[in-house]
Amino acid sequence: MAEAPVVRRGRGRRPAAEVRAGVLSAAGRILMSDGLGAVTFERVAAEAGSSKMTLYKWWPSPGALAAEAYFARSEQVLDFPDTGDLRADLTAQVSAFVGLLVQGGAGRPVAELIGAAQTDPVLAAAWSQHYTKPRRELARVRLRTAQEQGQLRADVDLDVFIDLLWGACYKRLLVPDNEFDASYAATLVDHALFGVVPRA
Amino acid sequence: MAEAPVVRRGRGRRPAAEVRAGVLSAAGRILMSDGLGAVTFERVAAEAGSSKMTLYKWWPSPGALAAEAYFARSEQVLDFPDTGDLRADLTAQVSAFVGLLVQGGAGRPVAELIGAAQTDPVLAAAWSQHYTKPRRELARVRLRTAQEQGQLRADVDLDVFIDLLWGACYKRLLVPDNEFDASYAATLVDHALFGVVPRA
């Protein structure tokens, strides 16, 4: 993703939304290149050309800022397609997610964010609010459509199905006993959709 | 699990295996009651009645000791049943795992261990070696038997199926957007075994 350079307009004040976008962009860039530990209010303020006070006012902690920055950065890549073909859409979406983690450099920052969230309630709340809840809702919307169209059984618990698909990816990321690449997505989606018992 | 009291035998030296078991038992007890941060060589040595030097010699870090202690502690509970009925066995095993996490007090220490493993390679290696690899192998053995008996299709990737089942549980634990209790296991196992598309 290309980053827009921050333009400082002489002595004029930039609109808050523009400052916010610039801060999130800088925080996301630092997170992806140098990891969660490098996302400090000081460094983000310096790179975004904003004041540290603004960051203290807007975010409860650098971890919370990093969580929101990661969502802003991954939003487009993780958009949920709806071509009408559920299997293709899920495979595309899970492939994009795994690709972002494995080839796209997001594996380390995401692992660090989830890792730190286990002992940092402020970061955990930000990660849930700004990343996992909106992501889960996008998946629910797509799956509900599929369920209404009869592509998923009416008795399927959509949240459990979401856990199955993305939980498997998180497990490979966080407890890496096995290799992991984007080709994983096709097998994962097929096993999850069609099950593993012999076909009747 | 009842803890055997450590018996100090006057001036005699205890066998190494006995000392080791006592240390693991003390470390596991501290981990479960007070969390990963409380597992220090100093406290474990004091509670196990062993020397701190022994602990330094045997474990590369307190985190690595905690990881091994967790495995030793959960080994019996997480034993993999084989009654011949795969669905029942998986439901029993996943229920036991979720029950240990949710009601059994293991949720916090396991989340802390996986969390810390994201930035502590020594702990990550110990967690993989002493916990997730042996656990995965137990699951593989049970699933391979099921596959040989025709209860799982021959084309099923057993590691992906393992990721689906346990990854979903890890996701609920580590990124807790939804409630989570042992009843979750039955739905999870049924969705994973039989899939979610309409039955032919």
Coordinates of C-alpha atoms in Angstrom, one line a residue, chain B residues 9-153:
Chain B
R9 CA 14.9 -37.0 53.1
G10 CA 17.2 -35.7 55.8
R11 CA 20.6 -35.4 54.3
G12 CA 20.1 -37.9 51.5
R13 CA 19.9 -36.6 47.9
R14 CA 16.7 -37.2 46.1
P15 CA 16.8 -39.0 42.7
A16 CA 16.9 -36.5 39.8
A17 CA 13.6 -37.8 38.4
E18 CA 11.9 -37.1 41.7
V19 CA 13.3 -33.6 42.0
R20 CA 12.3 -32.9 38.4
A21 CA 8.7 -34.1 39.1
G22 CA 8.6 -32.0 42.2
V23 CA 9.8 -28.9 40.4
L24 CA 7.3 -29.4 37.5
S25 CA 4.5 -29.9 40.1
A26 CA 5.4 -26.7 42.0
A27 CA 5.8 -24.7 38.8
G28 CA 2.4 -26.0 37.5
R29 CA 0.7 -25.1 40.8
I30 CA 2.1 -21.5 40.7
L31 CA 1.3 -21.1 37.0
M32 CA -2.4 -22.1 37.6
S33 CA -2.9 -20.1 40.7
D34 CA -0.9 -16.9 40.0
G35 CA -0.2 -16.8 36.3
L36 CA 3.0 -17.0 34.2
G37 CA 4.6 -13.9 35.7
A38 CA 4.7 -15.6 39.1
V39 CA 6.7 -18.6 37.8
T40 CA 10.2 -17.5 38.7
F41 CA 13.1 -19.9 39.4
E42 CA 13.4 -18.4 42.9
R43 CA 9.7 -19.1 43.9
V44 CA 9.6 -22.5 42.2
A45 CA 12.9 -23.6 43.9
A46 CA 11.5 -22.5 47.2
E47 CA 8.2 -24.2 46.9
A48 CA 9.7 -27.4 45.4
G49 CA 12.4 -27.6 48.1
S50 CA 15.1 -27.7 45.4
S51 CA 18.1 -25.4 44.6
K52 CA 17.8 -22.5 42.1
M53 CA 21.0 -23.8 40.5
T54 CA 19.3 -27.0 39.6
L55 CA 16.5 -25.1 37.8
Y56 CA 19.1 -23.0 35.9
K57 CA 20.8 -26.2 34.9
W58 CA 17.7 -27.9 33.7
W59 CA 15.6 -25.2 32.1
P60 CA 16.7 -22.4 29.8
S61 CA 14.1 -19.9 31.3
P62 CA 11.2 -19.8 33.7
G63 CA 8.9 -19.6 30.7
A64 CA 10.3 -22.9 29.3
L65 CA 9.8 -24.5 32.7
A66 CA 6.2 -23.2 32.9
A67 CA 5.4 -24.6 29.4
E68 CA 6.7 -28.0 30.4
A69 CA 4.9 -27.8 33.8
Y70 CA 1.6 -27.1 32.0
F71 CA 2.0 -30.1 29.8
A72 CA 2.8 -32.4 32.8
R73 CA -0.3 -31.0 34.6
S74 CA -2.7 -31.3 31.7
E75 CA -1.4 -34.7 30.3
Q76 CA -4.0 -36.9 32.1
V77 CA -7.0 -34.6 31.5
L78 CA -6.1 -34.3 27.8
D79 CA -5.6 -38.0 27.1
F80 CA -7.1 -39.0 23.8
P81 CA -9.9 -41.5 24.1
D82 CA -10.4 -44.3 21.6
T83 CA -13.8 -45.9 22.0
G84 CA -14.1 -46.6 18.3
D85 CA -16.7 -43.8 17.9
L86 CA -14.8 -40.9 16.4
R87 CA -17.6 -38.3 16.9
A88 CA -18.0 -39.2 20.6
D89 CA -14.2 -39.3 21.2
L90 CA -13.6 -35.9 19.5
T91 CA -16.5 -34.4 21.5
A92 CA -15.1 -35.8 24.7
Q93 CA -11.6 -34.6 24.0
V94 CA -12.5 -31.1 22.8
S95 CA -15.0 -30.8 25.8
A96 CA -12.2 -31.7 28.2
F97 CA -9.9 -29.1 26.6
V98 CA -12.5 -26.4 26.7
G99 CA -13.5 -27.3 30.2
L100 CA -9.9 -27.1 31.3
L101 CA -9.6 -23.7 29.8
V102 CA -12.9 -22.2 30.9
Q103 CA -13.8 -23.9 34.2
G104 CA -10.5 -25.6 35.1
G105 CA -8.6 -22.3 35.4
A106 CA -6.2 -23.1 32.5
G107 CA -7.5 -20.3 30.2
R108 CA -5.4 -17.6 31.7
P109 CA -2.1 -19.5 31.9
V110 CA -2.5 -21.0 28.4
A111 CA -3.3 -17.5 27.0
E112 CA -0.3 -16.0 28.8
L113 CA 2.0 -18.8 27.6
I114 CA 1.0 -18.5 24.0
G115 CA 1.0 -14.7 24.3
A116 CA 4.5 -14.6 25.7
A117 CA 5.7 -17.2 23.2
Q118 CA 5.1 -14.6 20.4
T119 CA 8.1 -12.5 21.6
D120 CA 10.1 -15.2 23.6
P121 CA 11.7 -17.8 21.2
V122 CA 12.9 -20.0 24.1
L123 CA 9.4 -20.2 25.5
A124 CA 8.0 -20.7 22.1
A125 CA 10.3 -23.7 21.5
A126 CA 9.5 -25.2 24.9
W127 CA 5.7 -24.8 24.3
S128 CA 6.0 -26.5 20.9
Q129 CA 8.3 -29.3 22.1
H130 CA 6.6 -30.1 25.4
Y131 CA 3.0 -29.2 24.6
T132 CA 1.7 -28.6 21.1
K133 CA 3.8 -31.2 19.2
P134 CA 3.0 -34.1 21.6
R135 CA -0.7 -33.1 21.7
R136 CA -0.8 -32.9 17.9
E137 CA 0.8 -36.3 17.7
L138 CA -1.9 -37.8 20.0
A139 CA -4.6 -36.4 17.8
R140 CA -2.9 -37.6 14.6
V141 CA -2.7 -41.2 16.0
R142 CA -6.4 -41.2 16.9
L143 CA -7.4 -39.6 13.5
R144 CA -5.2 -42.0 11.5
T145 CA -6.9 -44.9 13.1
A146 CA -10.3 -43.4 12.1
Q147 CA -9.0 -42.8 8.6
E148 CA -7.9 -46.5 8.3
Q149 CA -11.3 -47.5 9.6
G150 CA -13.0 -45.4 6.9
Q151 CA -14.5 -43.0 9.4
L152 CA -12.6 -40.1 7.7
R153 CA -12.1 -39.8 4.0

